[in-house]
CSV table of C-alpha atoms in Angstrom, one decimal:
chain,number,residue,atom,x,y,z
A,81,MET,CA,-24.5,-89.3,125.6
A,82,THR,CA,-27.6,-88.6,127.6
A,83,ARG,CA,-30.0,-90.7,129.3
A,84,PRO,CA,-32.3,-90.8,131.9
A,85,THR,CA,-31.1,-93.0,134.9
A,86,PRO,CA,-33.1,-95.9,136.5
A,87,ARG,CA,-34.7,-94.2,138.9
A,88,ALA,CA,-36.6,-91.3,136.5
A,89,VAL,CA,-37.6,-94.9,134.4
A,90,PHE,CA,-39.1,-96.3,137.4
A,91,LEU,CA,-40.6,-92.6,138.0
A,92,PHE,CA,-42.2,-92.9,135.1
A,93,ALA,CA,-43.8,-96.2,134.6
A,94,LEU,CA,-45.4,-95.7,138.2
A,95,ALA,CA,-47.7,-93.5,136.2
A,96,VAL,CA,-49.6,-96.6,134.4
A,97,PRO,CA,-50.3,-97.9,138.3
A,98,LEU,CA,-52.0,-94.6,139.0
A,99,ALA,CA,-53.9,-93.9,136.0
A,100,LEU,CA,-55.7,-97.2,135.8
A,101,PRO,CA,-58.2,-96.4,139.2
A,102,VAL,CA,-58.6,-93.0,137.3
A,103,ALA,CA,-59.6,-93.8,134.0
A,104,THR,CA,-61.9,-97.2,135.8
A,105,GLY,CA,-63.7,-95.2,138.6
A,106,TRP,CA,-63.4,-91.8,137.5
A,107,PRO,CA,-63.5,-91.9,133.3
A,108,GLN,CA,-64.8,-87.9,132.9
A,109,VAL,CA,-61.7,-87.0,134.8
A,110,TRP,CA,-59.2,-89.3,132.7
A,111,PHE,CA,-56.8,-86.4,132.1
A,112,PHE,CA,-55.6,-86.3,135.8
A,113,ALA,CA,-54.1,-89.1,135.1
A,114,LEU,CA,-51.5,-87.5,132.9
A,115,TYR,CA,-50.3,-84.7,135.6
A,116,TRP,CA,-48.1,-87.7,137.2
A,117,PRO,CA,-46.1,-88.6,133.9
A,118,GLY,CA,-45.6,-84.6,133.4
A,119,ALA,CA,-44.6,-83.8,136.4
A,120,VAL,CA,-42.3,-86.6,136.2
A,121,LEU,CA,-40.7,-85.2,132.6
A,122,ALA,CA,-40.7,-81.3,133.8
A,123,LEU,CA,-38.6,-82.9,137.0
A,124,MET,CA,-36.1,-84.5,133.8
A,125,ALA,CA,-35.9,-81.9,132.5
A,126,ALA,CA,-34.5,-79.7,135.0
A,127,ASP,CA,-32.1,-82.2,136.4
A,128,LEU,CA,-30.8,-81.9,132.6
A,129,VAL,CA,-30.3,-77.9,132.5
A,130,MET,CA,-28.6,-78.3,136.1
A,131,THR,CA,-26.5,-81.2,134.3
A,132,PRO,CA,-22.9,-79.8,133.4
A,133,PRO,CA,-22.6,-80.8,129.8
A,134,GLY,CA,-19.5,-83.2,128.5
A,135,HIS,CA,-17.4,-80.2,127.3
A,136,ARG,CA,-17.5,-78.7,131.3
A,137,LEU,CA,-16.1,-81.7,132.6
A,138,ARG,CA,-12.6,-82.2,131.8
A,139,ALA,CA,-9.8,-84.9,132.7
A,140,GLU,CA,-6.3,-85.6,132.9
A,141,VAL,CA,-5.0,-88.8,133.0
A,142,ASN,CA,-1.8,-89.9,134.4
A,143,ALA,CA,-0.4,-93.0,134.1
A,144,PRO,CA,2.9,-95.5,135.5
A,145,GLY,CA,5.3,-96.0,132.7
A,146,ARG,CA,5.3,-99.7,133.6
A,147,LEU,CA,3.7,-102.0,135.6
A,148,TYR,CA,4.5,-105.1,137.6
A,149,VAL,CA,2.9,-108.4,136.3
A,150,GLY,CA,0.4,-109.8,138.9
A,151,ARG,CA,0.9,-106.5,141.1
A,152,PRO,CA,-2.0,-103.7,140.8
A,153,GLY,CA,-0.8,-100.4,139.5
A,154,GLU,CA,-2.5,-97.3,139.3
A,155,VAL,CA,-3.6,-94.7,137.4
A,156,THR,CA,-4.8,-91.5,138.2
A,157,ALA,CA,-7.6,-89.4,136.8
A,158,ARG,CA,-7.8,-86.0,137.8
A,159,LEU,CA,-11.2,-84.0,136.8
A,160,SER,CA,-12.5,-80.4,137.4
A,161,VAL,CA,-15.8,-79.0,136.5
A,162,GLY,CA,-16.2,-75.9,134.8
A,163,GLY,CA,-18.3,-73.0,136.3
A,164,SER,CA,-19.5,-75.3,138.9
A,165,THR,CA,-18.7,-75.7,142.5
A,166,ARG,CA,-21.9,-78.3,143.8
A,167,PRO,CA,-20.7,-81.4,144.2
A,168,LEU,CA,-20.9,-83.4,141.2
A,169,PRO,CA,-21.4,-87.4,141.5
A,170,VAL,CA,-18.9,-88.9,138.3
A,171,GLU,CA,-18.2,-93.2,138.0
A,172,ALA,CA,-14.6,-93.5,136.1
A,173,LEU,CA,-13.7,-97.0,133.9
A,174,LEU,CA,-11.1,-97.9,131.9
A,175,GLU,CA,-11.2,-99.3,128.9
A,176,GLN,CA,-8.3,-101.6,128.2
A,177,SER,CA,-6.9,-104.2,126.6
A,178,GLY,CA,-4.7,-107.3,126.8
A,179,GLU,CA,-4.1,-109.9,129.5
A,180,ALA,CA,-5.1,-107.9,132.8
A,181,GLU,CA,-8.3,-108.3,135.5
A,182,ALA,CA,-11.6,-106.9,134.6
A,183,PRO,CA,-11.1,-102.7,135.5
A,184,VAL,CA,-13.6,-101.7,138.6
A,185,PRO,CA,-15.6,-98.6,138.4
A,186,VAL,CA,-14.3,-95.9,140.5
A,187,ALA,CA,-16.8,-93.2,141.7
A,188,GLY,CA,-16.5,-90.1,144.1
A,189,ALA,CA,-18.2,-86.6,144.3
A,190,THR,CA,-16.4,-83.5,143.4
A,191,ALA,CA,-15.1,-81.0,145.9
A,192,GLY,CA,-14.8,-77.2,144.5
A,193,GLY,CA,-15.1,-78.4,141.0
A,194,ARG,CA,-12.0,-81.0,141.4
A,195,LEU,CA,-11.9,-84.4,142.0
A,196,GLU,CA,-9.2,-86.9,141.8
A,197,LEU,CA,-9.7,-90.5,141.3
A,198,ARG,CA,-7.4,-93.1,141.5
A,199,LEU,CA,-8.7,-96.6,139.3
A,200,THR,CA,-6.8,-99.8,139.5
A,201,VAL,CA,-4.9,-102.0,136.8
A,202,ARG,CA,-3.7,-105.2,137.6
A,203,PRO,CA,-2.0,-107.2,134.6
A,204,LEU,CA,-2.0,-111.3,134.6
A,205,ARG,CA,1.1,-111.6,131.7
A,206,ARG,CA,3.9,-110.0,130.7
A,207,GLY,CA,3.8,-107.4,127.5
A,208,LEU,CA,1.8,-104.4,126.5
A,209,LEU,CA,-1.0,-103.3,128.3
A,210,ARG,CA,-3.2,-100.7,126.6
A,211,ILE,CA,-4.8,-98.3,128.1
A,212,GLU,CA,-8.0,-97.1,125.3
A,213,ALA,CA,-10.1,-95.0,126.9
A,214,LEU,CA,-11.7,-93.3,130.0
A,215,TRP,CA,-15.2,-93.3,130.2
A,216,LEU,CA,-16.9,-91.2,132.7
A,217,ARG,CA,-20.6,-91.0,134.1
A,218,TRP,CA,-22.1,-88.2,135.9
A,219,ARG,CA,-25.8,-87.7,136.9
A,220,GLY,CA,-27.7,-84.3,138.2
A,221,PRO,CA,-28.8,-83.3,141.5
A,222,LEU,CA,-32.0,-85.0,141.0
A,223,GLY,CA,-31.0,-88.2,139.9
A,224,LEU,CA,-33.2,-88.1,136.6
A,225,ILE,CA,-30.4,-88.0,134.5
A,226,GLU,CA,-27.4,-89.3,133.3
A,227,ARG,CA,-24.5,-88.0,131.2
A,228,GLY,CA,-21.7,-90.1,129.9
A,229,ARG,CA,-18.4,-89.7,127.6
A,230,ARG,CA,-15.5,-91.3,126.3
A,231,GLN,CA,-12.5,-89.7,126.3
A,232,PRO,CA,-9.7,-91.7,124.3
A,233,LEU,CA,-6.3,-92.2,125.4
A,234,ASP,CA,-4.4,-95.0,123.7
A,235,LEU,CA,-2.0,-94.9,126.7
A,236,ALA,CA,0.8,-98.3,126.4
A,237,LEU,CA,1.6,-99.8,129.6
A,238,GLU,CA,4.9,-102.3,129.6
A,239,VAL,CA,4.5,-104.9,131.9
A,240,VAL,CA,7.0,-106.3,133.4
A,241,PRO,CA,8.2,-108.5,135.9
A,242,ASP,CA,7.8,-108.0,139.4
A,243,VAL,CA,11.6,-107.2,140.9
A,244,ARG,CA,10.3,-104.6,143.9
A,245,GLY,CA,12.0,-105.8,146.8
A,246,LEU,CA,14.4,-108.6,145.5
A,247,PRO,CA,17.5,-107.5,146.7
A,248,GLU,CA,16.3,-107.1,150.3
A,249,ALA,CA,14.8,-110.4,149.8
A,250,ALA,CA,17.9,-111.8,149.5
A,251,LEU,CA,20.0,-109.6,152.0
A,252,ARG,CA,17.9,-111.4,154.4
A,253,PHE,CA,19.2,-114.5,153.5
A,254,PHE,CA,22.6,-113.3,153.8
A,255,ALA,CA,21.9,-112.0,156.5
A,256,GLN,CA,20.9,-115.5,158.6
A,257,ASP,CA,24.6,-116.2,158.2
A,258,ALA,CA,26.2,-112.5,158.6
A,259,ALA,CA,28.3,-113.2,155.3
A,260,TYR,CA,28.2,-110.0,154.4
A,261,GLY,CA,28.8,-106.9,155.2
A,262,GLN,CA,30.8,-104.2,154.3
A,263,LYS,CA,34.2,-105.6,154.4
A,264,SER,CA,35.6,-107.9,151.5
A,265,GLN,CA,35.2,-111.3,153.8
A,266,ARG,CA,36.6,-114.6,153.5
A,267,PHE,CA,33.4,-117.4,152.8
A,268,LYS,CA,33.8,-120.7,154.9
A,269,GLY,CA,32.3,-124.2,153.2
A,270,GLU,CA,32.6,-126.8,152.5
A,271,GLY,CA,34.5,-126.1,148.8
A,272,ALA,CA,37.6,-127.3,146.8
A,273,GLU,CA,39.8,-124.0,148.1
A,274,PHE,CA,41.6,-124.3,150.8
A,275,ASP,CA,41.4,-121.6,153.3
A,276,ASN,CA,43.1,-122.6,156.9
A,277,LEU,CA,43.2,-125.2,160.0
A,278,THR,CA,40.9,-124.9,163.2
A,279,ASP,CA,40.6,-126.7,166.0
A,280,TYR,CA,38.2,-129.9,166.3
A,281,ALA,CA,35.4,-128.7,167.7
A,282,PRO,CA,32.3,-131.5,168.8
A,283,GLY,CA,29.9,-131.6,165.6
A,284,ARG,CA,32.5,-131.2,162.9
A,285,ASP,CA,33.0,-133.7,160.3
A,286,SER,CA,35.7,-136.0,161.2
A,287,ARG,CA,36.4,-136.4,157.5
A,288,PHE,CA,38.0,-132.9,157.6
A,289,ILE,CA,40.6,-133.8,160.0
A,290,ASP,CA,43.8,-133.3,159.1
A,291,TRP,CA,45.8,-136.2,160.8
A,292,LYS,CA,49.1,-135.3,160.0
A,293,HIS,CA,49.2,-131.8,161.1
A,294,SER,CA,47.3,-133.1,164.1
A,295,ALA,CA,50.4,-135.3,164.8
A,296,ARG,CA,52.8,-132.5,164.3
A,297,HIS,CA,51.3,-130.0,167.3
A,298,ARG,CA,49.6,-132.6,169.7
A,299,LYS,CA,45.7,-131.9,168.8
A,300,LEU,CA,43.1,-132.5,166.9
A,301,LEU,CA,42.9,-129.7,163.9
A,302,CYS,CA,40.0,-129.5,161.1
A,303,LYS,CA,40.8,-128.0,157.3
A,304,GLU,CA,38.8,-125.4,156.7
A,305,PHE,CA,37.7,-124.6,153.1
A,306,ARG,CA,37.1,-122.0,150.6
A,307,GLN,CA,33.3,-121.2,149.1
A,308,GLU,CA,34.7,-121.0,145.6
A,309,ARG,CA,33.5,-118.5,143.3
A,310,ASN,CA,32.9,-117.2,139.3
A,311,HIS,CA,30.4,-120.1,138.9
A,312,GLN,CA,28.1,-120.2,135.9
A,313,ILE,CA,24.3,-119.9,137.0
A,314,VAL,CA,22.3,-120.4,134.1
A,315,LEU,CA,18.5,-120.0,134.4
A,316,ALA,CA,16.3,-122.3,132.1
A,317,PHE,CA,12.7,-121.4,131.2
A,318,ASP,CA,10.6,-124.1,129.4
A,319,THR,CA,8.0,-121.5,127.7
A,320,GLY,CA,5.7,-124.3,126.7
A,321,HIS,CA,1.5,-124.8,126.9
A,322,LEU,CA,2.0,-126.1,130.7
A,323,MET,CA,3.7,-123.1,131.8
A,324,LEU,CA,0.8,-121.1,131.0
A,325,GLU,CA,-1.6,-122.6,133.8
A,326,PRO,CA,-2.8,-119.9,136.1
A,327,VAL,CA,-1.3,-120.8,139.7
A,328,GLU,CA,-3.6,-118.5,142.1
A,329,GLY,CA,-3.9,-116.1,139.4
A,330,LEU,CA,-0.7,-116.1,137.9
A,331,SER,CA,0.8,-118.0,135.0
A,332,LYS,CA,3.4,-120.9,136.2
A,333,LEU,CA,6.2,-119.3,134.2
A,334,ASP,CA,5.6,-116.0,135.4
A,335,ARG,CA,5.9,-117.5,138.7
A,336,THR,CA,9.2,-119.3,138.0
A,337,ILE,CA,10.7,-115.7,136.3
A,338,LYS,CA,10.0,-114.2,139.9
A,339,ALA,CA,11.4,-117.0,141.7
A,340,GLY,CA,14.3,-116.6,138.8
A,341,LEU,CA,15.3,-113.5,139.3
A,342,LEU,CA,15.7,-113.5,143.2
A,343,LEU,CA,18.4,-115.7,142.4
A,344,ALA,CA,19.4,-113.7,139.9
A,345,TRP,CA,20.2,-111.0,142.2
A,346,ALA,CA,22.1,-113.5,144.9
A,347,SER,CA,23.9,-114.7,142.6
A,348,LEU,CA,25.6,-111.6,141.2
A,349,TYR,CA,26.1,-110.7,144.4
A,350,ASN,CA,27.4,-113.9,145.5
A,351,GLY,CA,30.1,-113.2,142.8
A,352,ASP,CA,29.3,-115.7,140.3
A,353,LEU,CA,28.0,-115.3,136.6
A,354,VAL,CA,24.3,-115.7,135.5
A,355,GLY,CA,22.6,-116.1,132.1
A,356,GLY,CA,19.4,-117.5,130.8
A,357,CYS,CA,18.0,-119.2,128.0
A,358,GLY,CA,14.0,-119.9,127.1
A,359,PHE,CA,13.2,-122.9,124.8
A,360,ASP,CA,9.9,-124.7,123.7
A,361,ALA,CA,9.1,-126.7,120.8
A,362,ARG,CA,12.1,-124.7,119.5
A,363,PHE,CA,15.0,-122.6,121.2
A,364,ARG,CA,14.4,-118.9,121.7
A,365,HIS,CA,16.0,-116.8,123.9
A,366,PHE,CA,19.5,-117.1,125.5
A,367,LEU,CA,21.6,-114.8,127.5
A,368,GLN,CA,25.2,-114.7,127.9
A,369,PRO,CA,26.5,-115.6,131.7
A,370,GLY,CA,27.4,-112.5,133.0
A,371,ARG,CA,28.7,-111.1,136.3
A,372,GLY,CA,28.3,-108.0,138.8
A,373,LEU,CA,25.1,-106.5,140.1
A,374,PRO,CA,24.8,-103.9,137.0
A,375,TYR,CA,24.2,-107.3,135.2
A,376,PHE,CA,20.7,-107.6,136.9
A,377,ARG,CA,19.5,-105.1,134.3
A,378,HIS,CA,20.0,-107.2,131.0
A,379,PHE,CA,19.3,-110.2,133.0
A,380,GLN,CA,15.8,-108.3,133.7
A,381,ARG,CA,14.9,-107.3,130.3
A,382,PHE,CA,16.2,-111.0,129.6
A,383,THR,CA,13.3,-112.0,131.0
A,384,ALA,CA,10.3,-109.5,130.2
A,385,GLY,CA,11.4,-110.6,127.0
A,386,LEU,CA,10.3,-114.4,127.6
A,387,SER,CA,7.4,-114.7,125.3
A,388,TYR,CA,4.4,-117.1,126.0
A,389,GLN,CA,3.7,-120.2,123.9
A,390,THR,CA,1.0,-122.1,123.5
A,391,GLU,CA,3.1,-125.3,121.9
A,392,GLU,CA,4.7,-128.8,123.6
A,393,THR,CA,7.8,-128.3,124.8
A,394,ASN,CA,10.5,-130.1,123.1
A,395,PHE,CA,13.3,-131.4,125.5
A,396,THR,CA,15.7,-133.0,123.3
A,397,LEU,CA,16.7,-130.3,121.4
A,398,GLY,CA,16.3,-127.1,124.2
A,399,LEU,CA,18.3,-128.9,126.3
A,400,ALA,CA,20.6,-129.8,123.7
A,401,GLU,CA,21.2,-126.8,122.6
A,402,LEU,CA,21.3,-125.5,125.6
A,403,GLY,CA,24.6,-127.5,126.3
A,404,SER,CA,26.5,-127.0,123.3
A,405,ARG,CA,26.4,-123.0,123.9
A,406,LEU,CA,27.9,-123.9,127.8
A,407,LYS,CA,31.4,-124.4,127.4
A,408,ARG,CA,32.1,-124.8,131.2
A,409,ARG,CA,30.6,-126.9,133.7
A,410,ALA,CA,27.8,-124.9,135.3
A,411,LEU,CA,24.7,-124.9,137.5
A,412,VAL,CA,21.4,-125.5,135.4
A,413,ILE,CA,18.0,-124.7,136.5
A,414,LEU,CA,15.3,-126.2,135.1
A,415,PHE,CA,12.2,-124.3,135.5
A,416,THR,CA,9.5,-127.1,133.6
A,417,GLU,CA,6.3,-128.7,134.0
A,418,PHE,CA,5.0,-132.2,133.4
A,419,VAL,CA,1.6,-133.9,133.2
A,420,ASP,CA,2.6,-137.9,133.5
A,421,THR,CA,5.7,-140.4,133.0
A,422,ILE,CA,4.5,-140.8,129.7
A,423,SER,CA,5.3,-137.2,128.9
A,424,ALA,CA,8.2,-136.9,130.9
A,425,GLU,CA,10.4,-139.8,128.9
A,426,LEU,CA,12.0,-137.4,126.6
A,427,LEU,CA,12.7,-135.1,129.7
A,428,LEU,CA,14.3,-137.7,131.6
A,429,GLU,CA,16.7,-138.7,128.7
A,430,SER,CA,18.1,-135.2,127.7
A,431,LEU,CA,18.3,-134.8,131.9
A,432,GLY,CA,20.5,-137.9,132.2
A,433,LEU,CA,22.7,-136.4,129.1
A,434,LEU,CA,22.8,-132.8,130.3
A,435,THR,CA,23.9,-134.2,133.8
A,436,ARG,CA,27.1,-135.7,132.4
A,437,ARG,CA,28.7,-132.3,132.2
A,438,HIS,CA,26.6,-129.6,134.4
A,439,LEU,CA,25.0,-129.7,137.8
A,440,VAL,CA,21.2,-129.6,137.3
A,441,ILE,CA,17.9,-128.4,139.5
A,442,PHE,CA,15.1,-129.5,138.5
A,443,VAL,CA,12.1,-127.0,139.6
A,444,THR,CA,8.5,-128.1,139.1
A,445,MET,CA,5.5,-126.3,141.2
A,446,ARG,CA,3.3,-128.2,143.1
A,447,ASP,CA,0.1,-127.6,141.8
A,448,PRO,CA,-2.9,-126.6,144.7
A,449,LEU,CA,-5.5,-128.3,142.9
A,450,LEU,CA,-4.5,-131.6,143.2
A,451,ALA,CA,-4.1,-131.1,147.0
A,452,ARG,CA,-7.9,-129.9,147.4
A,453,LEU,CA,-9.1,-132.7,144.9
A,454,THR,CA,-7.1,-135.8,147.2
A,455,GLU,CA,-8.3,-133.9,150.3
A,456,THR,CA,-11.9,-133.1,149.8
A,457,PRO,CA,-14.2,-135.6,151.9
A,458,PRO,CA,-16.0,-138.1,149.7
A,459,ASP,CA,-19.5,-137.1,150.1
A,460,ASP,CA,-20.4,-138.3,146.9
A,461,PHE,CA,-19.6,-140.7,144.1
A,462,ALA,CA,-18.1,-138.1,141.6
A,463,ARG,CA,-16.2,-136.2,144.7
A,464,VAL,CA,-14.6,-139.8,145.5
A,465,ALA,CA,-13.6,-140.2,141.6
A,466,ARG,CA,-12.1,-136.9,141.3
A,467,ALA,CA,-10.3,-138.0,144.3
A,468,VAL,CA,-8.8,-141.1,142.8
A,469,ILE,CA,-7.6,-139.6,139.5
A,470,ALA,CA,-6.2,-136.5,141.6
A,471,ASP,CA,-4.0,-139.3,143.7
A,472,ASP,CA,-3.2,-141.2,140.6
A,473,PHE,CA,-1.8,-138.1,139.2
A,474,ALA,CA,0.4,-137.3,142.2
A,475,ARG,CA,1.6,-140.6,142.6
A,476,GLU,CA,2.8,-140.4,138.8
A,477,ARG,CA,4.5,-137.5,139.8
A,478,ALA,CA,6.5,-139.0,142.7
A,479,VAL,CA,7.6,-141.6,140.2
A,480,VAL,CA,9.0,-139.1,138.1
A,481,LEU,CA,10.4,-137.0,140.7
A,482,GLU,CA,12.6,-139.9,141.8
A,483,ARG,CA,13.6,-140.8,137.9
A,484,VAL,CA,15.1,-137.1,138.1
A,485,ALA,CA,16.8,-137.8,141.8
A,486,ARG,CA,18.3,-141.0,140.5
A,487,LEU,CA,20.3,-139.0,137.8
A,488,GLY,CA,21.9,-136.5,140.0
A,489,VAL,CA,19.7,-134.0,140.0
A,490,HIS,CA,18.6,-131.8,142.4
A,491,CYS,CA,14.5,-131.8,142.4
A,492,LEU,CA,12.5,-128.9,143.9
A,493,ASP,CA,8.9,-129.5,143.9
A,494,THR,CA,7.6,-127.0,145.9
A,495,PRO,CA,4.1,-124.9,146.3
A,496,ALA,CA,4.0,-121.3,144.4
A,497,PRO,CA,4.4,-119.5,147.5
A,498,ALA,CA,7.8,-120.9,149.2
A,499,LEU,CA,9.3,-121.6,145.4
A,500,SER,CA,11.3,-118.9,146.0
A,501,ALA,CA,13.1,-119.1,149.6
A,502,ALA,CA,13.0,-123.3,148.1
A,503,LEU,CA,15.7,-122.1,145.3
A,504,LEU,CA,17.7,-120.0,146.9
A,505,ASN,CA,18.4,-122.0,150.1
A,506,ARG,CA,19.2,-125.4,147.4
A,507,TYR,CA,21.6,-122.6,145.8
A,508,LEU,CA,23.2,-121.7,149.0
A,509,LEU,CA,23.6,-125.3,149.9
A,510,ILE,CA,25.3,-125.9,147.0
A,511,LYS,CA,27.8,-123.2,147.1
A,512,GLN,CA,28.4,-124.0,151.1
A,513,ARG,CA,29.4,-127.7,150.0
A,514,GLY,CA,31.4,-126.9,146.7
A,515,LEU,CA,29.4,-129.1,144.4
A,516,LEU,CA,30.3,-127.0,141.8
């Protein structure tokens, strides 16, 4: 594909205002007005000759085997121009299909007939992202002629949840309490397994004082308990249409998956069993709880397969099916979303049945849009109306969360950036107090 550049079009169009004075003032020499467009056409022809044709520009494209949702990846294009060492300005653009940010063209100039361009790809959803072709565009040394070429690629890149840095993030939490080291240790806490007796110190809970042994040894002694292990941790993901809402460029479902992966790694490292499920209008995914860090790969594949659905979530069916598949008491972490008190009625009823046998953490993400609308200065009536409506939604949300907490459910309603840390802290608190 060859075409003139905007510079060539401008220079050629400049012949019209230059020809008008000649044609009106000196009509006998009107043919002088043709010299300018003729000179432009001659320069364009010379630039065309000096511009390398498409078959001399070769491109080798290297793409990563997988991409992480919400994280930019790089596709490398190595270009070489045969038979030319003159610097050649080249611009490259990827043709892609799938849920990803719009591609941005990358430009550069060859040096010694070679050039390496790094094109950024940022997927917004899990699944497959296809790179259909690579578009190349280059200009001649005069900038009057532009050539282009489409090189088919047909690359399929797998987009998976972002797991980079999860072990390091989890270990930072554990290192604060110095609970984990190279040797096997006993984990002190408020669990149900008795560990030993220790001297009473100011600040200890007086309920743990062992009065019988204190009277025998004539000093106050406290009981210490050991944190229990081998608990079942089940992460339940709501995959309905409300979880498709984007928060800071990433869907709520993908943000909860990232927080769930961090918690799964920490739980497996802690000796617990981790499983998961996904449901919306029907129960779609289930992973039987397993133990050991190698099991984290199974959980990662499970979260990668959680599909995006546009149907409304059926909490009655989903939570009832989950409860029937769990044969022993477990910590169920429900990642979901609701709109108002009316849509949350069935959710509350199902949670009440689930909490009779299991311990539940109810996890939602605080919408930053509501905070921005309520904090906007009331400069006009429209902003006041939006602020009042947003405040009503926030009030109804607080009512639902209060009703959920009354059922004995642990509630987490945090901003998206703080979700992972808040969830991991709540898990460690539950383990320390032995609530399971």
